[in-house]
mmCIF file of C-alpha atoms in Angstrom:
data_model
loop_
_atom_site.group_PDB
_atom_site.id
_atom_site.type_symbol
_atom_site.label_atom_id
_atom_site.label_comp_id
_atom_site.label_asym_id
_atom_site.label_seq_id
_atom_site.Cartn_x
_atom_site.Cartn_y
_atom_site.Cartn_z
ATOM 1 C CA MET A 50 -89.086 127.148 -6.533
ATOM 2 C CA ALA A 51 -89.712 125.194 -3.625
ATOM 3 C CA GLN A 52 -93.115 124.352 -3.647
ATOM 4 C CA VAL A 53 -95.312 124.778 -0.856
ATOM 5 C CA GLY A 54 -94.357 122.254 2.859
ATOM 6 C CA GLN A 55 -91.086 120.999 0.696
ATOM 7 C CA ARG A 56 -88.224 121.289 3.015
ATOM 8 C CA ARG A 57 -85.731 124.387 1.801
ATOM 9 C CA ALA A 58 -81.495 123.581 2.874
ATOM 10 C CA LEU A 59 -78.600 126.191 1.983
ATOM 11 C CA ILE A 60 -75.209 124.671 1.307
ATOM 12 C CA THR A 61 -72.329 126.633 1.581
ATOM 13 C CA GLY A 62 -69.066 125.349 -0.200
ATOM 14 C CA ILE A 63 -72.586 123.641 -2.839
ATOM 15 C CA THR A 64 -69.682 123.347 -5.825
ATOM 16 C CA GLY A 65 -66.653 120.934 -3.244
ATOM 17 C CA GLN A 66 -67.018 117.419 -2.866
ATOM 18 C CA ASP A 67 -68.737 117.382 0.229
ATOM 19 C CA GLY A 68 -71.827 119.342 -1.400
ATOM 20 C CA SER A 69 -72.041 118.177 -4.412
ATOM 21 C CA TYR A 70 -72.632 114.466 -2.152
ATOM 22 C CA LEU A 71 -74.350 116.110 -0.512
ATOM 23 C CA ALA A 72 -76.719 117.976 -3.121
ATOM 24 C CA GLU A 73 -77.844 114.826 -4.185
ATOM 25 C CA PHE A 74 -78.629 113.290 -0.705
ATOM 26 C CA LEU A 75 -80.868 115.468 0.151
ATOM 27 C CA LEU A 76 -83.168 115.895 -3.346
ATOM 28 C CA GLU A 77 -83.406 111.857 -3.146
ATOM 29 C CA LYS A 78 -84.495 113.145 0.221
ATOM 30 C CA GLY A 79 -87.710 115.794 -1.609
ATOM 31 C CA TYR A 80 -85.400 118.562 -1.251
ATOM 32 C CA HIS A 81 -85.118 122.153 -2.446
ATOM 33 C CA VAL A 82 -81.372 123.005 -2.597
ATOM 34 C CA VAL A 83 -79.678 126.262 -2.875
ATOM 35 C CA GLY A 84 -76.404 126.734 -3.222
ATOM 36 C CA MET A 85 -74.867 130.018 -2.099
ATOM 37 C CA VAL A 86 -71.586 130.969 -4.326
ATOM 38 C CA ARG A 87 -69.197 133.555 -4.879
ATOM 39 C CA ARG A 88 -70.399 136.264 -7.437
ATOM 40 C CA SER A 89 -66.084 136.734 -7.556
ATOM 41 C CA SER A 90 -65.533 132.831 -8.007
ATOM 42 C CA THR A 91 -62.786 130.990 -9.881
ATOM 43 C CA GLU A 92 -64.588 127.764 -8.312
ATOM 44 C CA SER A 93 -65.798 125.130 -11.506
ATOM 45 C CA PHE A 94 -69.045 124.119 -10.880
ATOM 46 C CA GLU A 95 -68.026 120.452 -12.264
ATOM 47 C CA ARG A 96 -69.043 118.449 -9.645
ATOM 48 C CA ILE A 97 -72.964 120.294 -9.926
ATOM 49 C CA ALA A 98 -72.754 120.141 -13.225
ATOM 50 C CA HIS A 99 -75.244 116.912 -13.551
ATOM 51 C CA LEU A 100 -77.662 118.933 -10.609
ATOM 52 C CA ARG A 101 -77.420 122.274 -12.214
ATOM 53 C CA GLU A 102 -81.260 121.953 -13.312
ATOM 54 C CA ARG A 103 -82.689 120.902 -10.166
ATOM 55 C CA ILE A 104 -80.748 123.176 -7.910
ATOM 56 C CA ASP A 105 -81.364 127.011 -7.172
ATOM 57 C CA ILE A 106 -77.657 128.445 -7.363
ATOM 58 C CA ARG A 107 -77.769 131.575 -5.598
ATOM 59 C CA GLU A 108 -74.667 134.453 -4.891
ATOM 60 C CA GLY A 109 -73.224 134.932 -1.754
ATOM 61 C CA ASP A 110 -70.283 135.532 0.252
ATOM 62 C CA LEU A 111 -69.055 134.687 4.205
ATOM 63 C CA LEU A 112 -66.680 137.152 3.859
ATOM 64 C CA ASP A 113 -69.507 139.496 3.577
ATOM 65 C CA GLN A 114 -71.245 139.698 6.825
ATOM 66 C CA LEU A 115 -74.624 141.750 4.919
ATOM 67 C CA SER A 116 -74.583 139.780 1.748
ATOM 68 C CA LEU A 117 -75.361 136.305 3.786
ATOM 69 C CA ILE A 118 -78.448 137.807 6.213
ATOM 70 C CA THR A 119 -79.802 138.803 2.678
ATOM 71 C CA LEU A 120 -79.886 135.068 1.915
ATOM 72 C CA LEU A 121 -81.801 133.968 4.297
ATOM 73 C CA HIS A 122 -84.240 136.244 4.151
ATOM 74 C CA HIS A 123 -84.767 135.837 0.592
ATOM 75 C CA VAL A 124 -84.252 131.579 0.950
ATOM 76 C CA ASP A 125 -86.181 131.532 4.142
ATOM 77 C CA PRO A 126 -83.837 128.389 4.662
ATOM 78 C CA HIS A 127 -84.808 125.481 7.513
ATOM 79 C CA GLU A 128 -81.199 123.847 7.349
ATOM 80 C CA ILE A 129 -77.905 125.225 6.768
ATOM 81 C CA TYR A 130 -74.668 123.351 5.514
ATOM 82 C CA ASN A 131 -71.708 125.005 6.319
ATOM 83 C CA LEU A 132 -69.462 123.222 4.287
ATOM 84 C CA ALA A 133 -67.482 126.196 3.069
ATOM 85 C CA ALA A 134 -63.946 126.412 3.527
ATOM 86 C CA GLN A 135 -59.968 126.917 2.364
ATOM 87 C CA SER A 136 -59.593 123.918 2.953
ATOM 88 C CA PHE A 137 -56.174 122.503 1.971
ATOM 89 C CA VAL A 138 -54.020 122.275 5.226
ATOM 90 C CA PRO A 139 -50.669 123.402 2.893
ATOM 91 C CA THR A 140 -52.447 126.177 1.335
ATOM 92 C CA SER A 141 -53.642 127.280 5.194
ATOM 93 C CA TRP A 142 -49.972 127.917 5.819
ATOM 94 C CA GLU A 143 -49.001 130.463 2.602
ATOM 95 C CA GLN A 144 -52.765 131.922 3.417
ATOM 96 C CA PRO A 145 -52.908 132.128 6.745
ATOM 97 C CA ILE A 146 -55.063 134.921 7.191
ATOM 98 C CA LEU A 147 -57.192 134.461 4.613
ATOM 99 C CA THR A 148 -58.221 130.933 5.870
ATOM 100 C CA SER A 149 -59.187 132.310 9.780
ATOM 101 C CA GLU A 150 -61.174 134.720 7.261
ATOM 102 C CA VAL A 151 -63.283 131.763 5.738
ATOM 103 C CA THR A 152 -63.113 129.774 7.298
ATOM 104 C CA ALA A 153 -63.078 130.954 10.446
ATOM 105 C CA LEU A 154 -64.748 134.265 10.292
ATOM 106 C CA GLY A 155 -66.580 133.002 7.917
ATOM 107 C CA ALA A 156 -69.129 130.131 9.996
ATOM 108 C CA THR A 157 -69.074 133.192 12.677
ATOM 109 C CA ARG A 158 -70.607 135.572 9.948
ATOM 110 C CA LEU A 159 -73.096 132.720 9.291
ATOM 111 C CA LEU A 160 -73.913 132.015 13.058
ATOM 112 C CA GLU A 161 -74.566 135.599 13.345
ATOM 113 C CA ALA A 162 -77.204 135.673 9.864
ATOM 114 C CA ILE A 163 -79.272 133.207 12.109
ATOM 115 C CA ARG A 164 -79.505 134.639 15.385
ATOM 116 C CA VAL A 165 -80.344 138.223 13.089
ATOM 117 C CA VAL A 166 -83.073 136.934 10.538
ATOM 118 C CA ASP A 167 -84.430 133.035 11.731
ATOM 119 C CA ARG A 168 -83.220 131.693 14.863
ATOM 120 C CA SER A 169 -85.664 128.188 14.534
ATOM 121 C CA ILE A 170 -82.757 127.439 10.885
ATOM 122 C CA LYS A 171 -80.672 123.939 11.930
ATOM 123 C CA PHE A 172 -77.547 124.903 11.297
ATOM 124 C CA TYR A 173 -74.953 121.880 10.532
ATOM 125 C CA GLN A 174 -71.269 123.156 10.910
ATOM 126 C CA ALA A 175 -68.096 121.313 9.240
ATOM 127 C CA SER A 176 -65.317 120.980 11.549
ATOM 128 C CA SER A 177 -62.331 118.331 11.147
ATOM 129 C CA SER A 178 -59.999 115.791 12.330
ATOM 130 C CA GLU A 179 -57.714 118.743 11.930
ATOM 131 C CA MET A 180 -58.376 120.219 15.028
ATOM 132 C CA PHE A 181 -57.038 117.016 16.806
ATOM 133 C CA GLY A 182 -53.240 117.850 15.012
ATOM 134 C CA LYS A 183 -51.482 116.998 17.949
ATOM 135 C CA VAL A 184 -52.911 113.886 19.778
ATOM 136 C CA ARG A 185 -53.735 113.559 22.980
ATOM 137 C CA GLU A 186 -55.476 110.150 22.861
ATOM 138 C CA THR A 187 -55.960 107.383 20.515
ATOM 139 C CA PRO A 188 -58.867 106.848 19.239
ATOM 140 C CA GLN A 189 -60.270 110.592 18.633
ATOM 141 C CA SER A 190 -63.501 110.671 20.009
ATOM 142 C CA GLU A 191 -66.407 114.105 20.370
ATOM 143 C CA LEU A 192 -64.467 114.712 24.890
ATOM 144 C CA THR A 193 -60.561 114.777 22.802
ATOM 145 C CA PRO A 194 -59.064 117.692 23.342
ATOM 146 C CA PHE A 195 -57.728 119.443 20.246
ATOM 147 C CA HIS A 196 -53.802 120.312 19.800
ATOM 148 C CA PRO A 197 -54.469 121.889 15.753
ATOM 149 C CA ARG A 198 -50.952 121.986 14.195
ATOM 150 C CA SER A 199 -51.984 124.125 11.180
ATOM 151 C CA PRO A 200 -53.864 126.886 10.505
ATOM 152 C CA TYR A 201 -56.432 125.363 8.877
ATOM 153 C CA GLY A 202 -56.833 123.454 11.184
ATOM 154 C CA VAL A 203 -56.707 126.615 13.797
ATOM 155 C CA ALA A 204 -59.493 127.951 11.674
ATOM 156 C CA LYS A 205 -61.783 125.101 12.365
ATOM 157 C CA THR A 206 -61.177 124.461 16.305
ATOM 158 C CA TYR A 207 -62.765 128.455 16.192
ATOM 159 C CA ALA A 208 -65.329 127.757 14.559
ATOM 160 C CA HIS A 209 -66.303 124.834 16.593
ATOM 161 C CA TYR A 210 -66.361 126.044 19.515
ATOM 162 C CA LEU A 211 -68.066 129.211 18.319
ATOM 163 C CA THR A 212 -71.018 126.605 16.907
ATOM 164 C CA ILE A 213 -71.339 125.560 19.906
ATOM 165 C CA ASN A 214 -71.001 128.651 21.770
ATOM 166 C CA TYR A 215 -74.251 129.425 18.968
ATOM 167 C CA ARG A 216 -75.764 126.549 20.520
ATOM 168 C CA GLU A 217 -75.254 126.701 24.390
ATOM 169 C CA SER A 218 -76.277 130.964 24.440
ATOM 170 C CA TYR A 219 -78.899 131.137 22.165
ATOM 171 C CA GLY A 220 -80.567 128.066 21.349
ATOM 172 C CA ILE A 221 -80.302 127.666 18.123
ATOM 173 C CA PHE A 222 -80.468 124.228 16.706
ATOM 174 C CA ALA A 223 -76.416 123.805 15.866
ATOM 175 C CA CYS A 224 -74.535 120.484 15.653
ATOM 176 C CA SER A 225 -71.124 120.596 14.181
ATOM 177 C CA GLY A 226 -69.577 117.118 12.700
ATOM 178 C CA ILE A 227 -65.905 116.365 13.243
ATOM 179 C CA LEU A 228 -65.248 114.444 10.019
ATOM 180 C CA PHE A 229 -62.510 112.808 9.486
ATOM 181 C CA ASN A 230 -60.691 112.646 5.686
ATOM 182 C CA HIS A 231 -63.659 111.602 3.512
ATOM 183 C CA GLU A 232 -62.196 111.120 -0.201
ATOM 184 C CA SER A 233 -63.815 109.966 -4.250
ATOM 185 C CA PRO A 234 -63.428 110.610 -7.568
ATOM 186 C CA ARG A 235 -64.010 113.837 -6.507
ATOM 187 C CA ARG A 236 -61.767 115.087 -4.827
ATOM 188 C CA GLY A 237 -59.259 117.814 -5.290
ATOM 189 C CA LYS A 238 -56.407 116.781 -6.868
ATOM 190 C CA GLN A 239 -53.500 118.430 -4.671
ATOM 191 C CA PHE A 240 -55.132 115.593 -2.419
ATOM 192 C CA VAL A 241 -53.397 112.610 -1.168
ATOM 193 C CA THR A 242 -55.902 110.326 -2.221
ATOM 194 C CA ARG A 243 -56.150 111.726 -5.356
ATOM 195 C CA LYS A 244 -53.137 113.089 -6.124
ATOM 196 C CA VAL A 245 -52.255 109.161 -6.567
ATOM 197 C CA THR A 246 -55.355 108.163 -9.010
ATOM 198 C CA ASP A 247 -54.721 110.686 -11.084
ATOM 199 C CA GLY A 248 -51.053 109.667 -11.148
ATOM 200 C CA ILE A 249 -51.722 106.451 -11.733
ATOM 201 C CA ALA A 250 -53.618 107.594 -14.469
ATOM 202 C CA ARG A 251 -51.641 109.793 -16.618
ATOM 203 C CA ILE A 252 -48.720 107.035 -16.149
ATOM 204 C CA LYS A 253 -51.189 104.578 -17.225
ATOM 205 C CA ALA A 254 -51.839 106.458 -20.055
ATOM 206 C CA GLY A 255 -48.002 107.873 -20.916
ATOM 207 C CA ARG A 256 -48.073 111.347 -20.159
ATOM 208 C CA ALA A 257 -46.479 110.788 -16.198
ATOM 209 C CA LYS A 258 -43.023 108.890 -15.478
ATOM 210 C CA GLU A 259 -42.932 108.915 -12.018
ATOM 211 C CA LEU A 260 -45.427 110.400 -8.934
ATOM 212 C CA ARG A 261 -43.100 112.358 -5.774
ATOM 213 C CA LEU A 262 -45.342 112.227 -2.554
ATOM 214 C CA GLY A 263 -44.027 112.754 0.884
ATOM 215 C CA ASN A 264 -44.087 111.412 3.803
ATOM 216 C CA LEU A 265 -45.556 107.452 3.263
ATOM 217 C CA ASP A 266 -45.705 106.617 6.973
ATOM 218 C CA ALA A 267 -48.131 109.179 7.663
ATOM 219 C CA LYS A 268 -52.142 107.623 8.480
ATOM 220 C CA ARG A 269 -54.879 108.877 8.467
ATOM 221 C CA ASP A 270 -58.430 107.785 9.123
ATOM 222 C CA TRP A 271 -60.110 107.489 5.066
ATOM 223 C CA GLY A 272 -63.618 107.223 4.356
ATOM 224 C CA PHE A 273 -66.108 107.439 1.697
ATOM 225 C CA ALA A 274 -67.868 111.609 0.864
ATOM 226 C CA GLY A 275 -70.751 109.577 -0.620
ATOM 227 C CA ASP A 276 -70.909 107.754 2.742
ATOM 228 C CA TYR A 277 -70.538 110.769 5.215
ATOM 229 C CA VAL A 278 -72.299 113.145 4.321
ATOM 230 C CA GLN A 279 -75.797 111.252 5.052
ATOM 231 C CA ALA A 280 -73.999 111.336 8.820
ATOM 232 C CA MET A 281 -74.782 115.481 8.385
ATOM 233 C CA TRP A 282 -77.931 115.461 7.404
ATOM 234 C CA MET A 283 -78.954 112.974 10.830
ATOM 235 C CA MET A 284 -77.435 115.028 12.694
ATOM 236 C CA LEU A 285 -79.717 118.125 11.951
ATOM 237 C CA GLN A 286 -82.957 115.401 12.443
ATOM 238 C CA GLN A 287 -82.748 114.746 16.068
ATOM 239 C CA PRO A 288 -84.710 115.569 18.468
ATOM 240 C CA LYS A 289 -81.520 117.552 20.421
ATOM 241 C CA ALA A 290 -78.010 119.415 18.718
ATOM 242 C CA ASP A 291 -74.769 117.483 19.599
ATOM 243 C CA ASP A 292 -72.294 117.200 17.984
ATOM 244 C CA TYR A 293 -70.087 114.180 16.587
ATOM 245 C CA VAL A 294 -67.150 112.087 14.879
ATOM 246 C CA VAL A 295 -67.761 110.392 11.489
ATOM 247 C CA ALA A 296 -64.980 108.202 11.033
ATOM 248 C CA SER A 297 -63.680 104.630 9.685
ATOM 249 C CA GLY A 298 -62.726 103.464 12.640
ATOM 250 C CA GLN A 299 -59.619 102.165 10.688
ATOM 251 C CA THR A 300 -56.222 103.945 10.272
ATOM 252 C CA HIS A 301 -53.936 103.408 6.736
ATOM 253 C CA SER A 302 -50.799 104.826 5.485
ATOM 254 C CA VAL A 303 -49.757 106.676 2.482
ATOM 255 C CA ARG A 304 -47.663 103.853 1.375
ATOM 256 C CA GLU A 305 -50.962 101.350 1.785
ATOM 257 C CA LEU A 306 -53.077 103.320 -0.275
ATOM 258 C CA CYS A 307 -50.253 103.495 -3.474
ATOM 259 C CA GLU A 308 -50.303 99.282 -2.965
ATOM 260 C CA ILE A 309 -53.894 99.338 -3.440
ATOM 261 C CA ALA A 310 -53.951 101.811 -5.853
ATOM 262 C CA PHE A 311 -51.003 100.990 -8.488
ATOM 263 C CA ALA A 312 -51.808 97.692 -7.730
ATOM 264 C CA HIS A 313 -55.449 97.793 -8.900
ATOM 265 C CA ALA A 314 -54.284 99.419 -12.065
ATOM 266 C CA GLY A 315 -51.523 96.091 -12.711
ATOM 267 C CA LEU A 316 -48.780 98.464 -11.474
ATOM 268 C CA ASP A 317 -45.372 98.093 -9.496
ATOM 269 C CA TRP A 318 -45.913 101.055 -6.815
ATOM 270 C CA GLN A 319 -42.055 101.018 -6.321
ATOM 271 C CA LYS A 320 -41.232 101.330 -9.613
ATOM 272 C CA TYR A 321 -42.717 105.268 -9.907
ATOM 273 C CA VAL A 322 -43.302 106.855 -6.276
ATOM 274 C CA VAL A 323 -40.574 108.840 -5.287
ATOM 275 C CA VAL A 324 -40.619 110.524 -1.950
ATOM 276 C CA ASP A 325 -40.108 114.254 -2.449
ATOM 277 C CA PRO A 326 -39.365 116.598 1.303
ATOM 278 C CA ALA A 327 -40.618 119.929 -0.933
ATOM 279 C CA PHE A 328 -44.244 117.685 0.021
ATOM 280 C CA VAL A 329 -43.314 117.106 3.189
ATOM 281 C CA ARG A 330 -45.706 119.155 6.158
ATOM 282 C CA PRO A 331 -43.601 121.642 8.123
ATOM 283 C CA ALA A 332 -45.256 119.807 10.784
ATOM 284 C CA GLU A 333 -47.409 116.818 10.451
ATOM 285 C CA VAL A 334 -50.114 115.757 12.531
ATOM 286 C CA ASP A 335 -49.898 112.170 14.803
ATOM 287 C CA LEU A 336 -52.108 109.161 14.005
ATOM 288 C CA LEU A 337 -55.090 109.661 12.864
ATOM 289 C CA ILE A 338 -58.212 107.198 14.026
ATOM 290 C CA GLY A 339 -61.893 108.278 15.021
ATOM 291 C CA ASP A 340 -63.933 106.755 17.177
ATOM 292 C CA ALA A 341 -67.175 107.267 15.582
ATOM 293 C CA SER A 342 -69.130 104.826 17.909
ATOM 294 C CA LYS A 343 -71.672 107.366 19.152
ATOM 295 C CA ALA A 344 -72.929 108.421 15.865
ATOM 296 C CA ARG A 345 -73.368 104.494 15.386
ATOM 297 C CA ARG A 346 -75.434 104.444 18.661
ATOM 298 C CA VAL A 347 -77.132 107.300 18.430
ATOM 299 C CA LEU A 348 -77.975 108.297 14.460
ATOM 300 C CA GLY A 349 -77.929 105.172 13.530
ATOM 301 C CA TRP A 350 -74.948 105.536 10.775
ATOM 302 C CA ALA A 351 -72.006 103.480 9.183
ATOM 303 C CA PRO A 352 -70.419 103.814 6.571
ATOM 304 C CA LYS A 353 -70.943 101.545 3.426
ATOM 305 C CA HIS A 354 -68.033 101.440 1.321
ATOM 306 C CA SER A 355 -64.519 99.738 2.969
ATOM 307 C CA PHE A 356 -60.767 101.246 2.581
ATOM 308 C CA GLN A 357 -60.429 99.420 -0.356
ATOM 309 C CA GLN A 358 -63.347 99.766 -2.449
ATOM 310 C CA LEU A 359 -63.207 103.644 -1.777
ATOM 311 C CA ILE A 360 -59.091 103.701 -3.810
ATOM 312 C CA GLU A 361 -60.628 100.987 -6.228
ATOM 313 C CA MET A 362 -64.014 103.324 -7.228
ATOM 314 C CA MET A 363 -60.909 106.412 -7.455
ATOM 315 C CA VAL A 364 -58.556 103.997 -9.855
ATOM 316 C CA ASP A 365 -61.493 103.105 -11.900
ATOM 317 C CA ALA A 366 -62.763 106.586 -12.344
ATOM 318 C CA ASP A 367 -59.267 108.840 -13.069
ATOM 319 C CA LEU A 368 -59.161 106.031 -15.762
ATOM 320 C CA GLU A 369 -62.109 106.483 -17.076
ATOM 321 C CA ASP A 370 -61.922 110.367 -17.147
ATOM 322 C CA ILE A 371 -58.371 110.356 -18.736
ATOM 323 C CA LYS A 372 -59.407 108.060 -21.499
ATOM 324 C CA GLU A 373 -62.368 110.336 -22.300
ATOM 325 C CA ARG A 374 -59.851 113.087 -22.274
#
């Protein structure tokens, strides 16, 4: 139960990478943290197992409007962080309708619930650098036009513009964080950074002989998820709601990722990495690199971990994990 005067935050997607780091951060700030999960969820609670005694788990579903309205009445949150989504780009090609329902319309239902229940609730929408897609300029800022190149990117773009609409039309304190790629030891194994670090652990343990990857020349702006969730909170503490790019401002290729990760484990990446056309996207996004100068200037936010520190942290965690297993 929340204590009198204690701030209450509701996090959708709390079982995910960002949700778990944000929950930790908000608990440190003294918040009463409520996590929304689906009743039928097959999601693992592994990422928040260490927090289960300190957070309140409630049922709700982004596909069910009434469940969201009921949840807001029960929880009475001061802040909502909408991190839930079908967030894996390749899956969005296989399940474009579901991706739209959860990622685009899910955000709409949550904003509608705020409009109906309590317009004073502050809202954070997890926007994505995938909205830029076929980029019009480099680096990308809050003013760069969007040209998404996947159903996921399109769904995030819809949710982003709707967040702006509810802010401008209803006066709701609604912010979007346009986060560039952010990783951690809690990243899902289907994402390339974790696929690489988990693959290295398997190779070191003798459980695999190779690592199959797609486009080694694909470049991304990668940062540490633990740093990026702090920017989400900072946005909701401002006097005025606005949108911010959150990024490291540096770009690295998948090849570079392999070089650093394998070297940290004492391996030569070229002996193990196999390029497999099956892992190349139908439409690859161009050079994604974020201009986070507004976040630095207005929020006072800056990443604390370098790309190399991030990758080495992930390699160490996966080597440790495979040892324990």
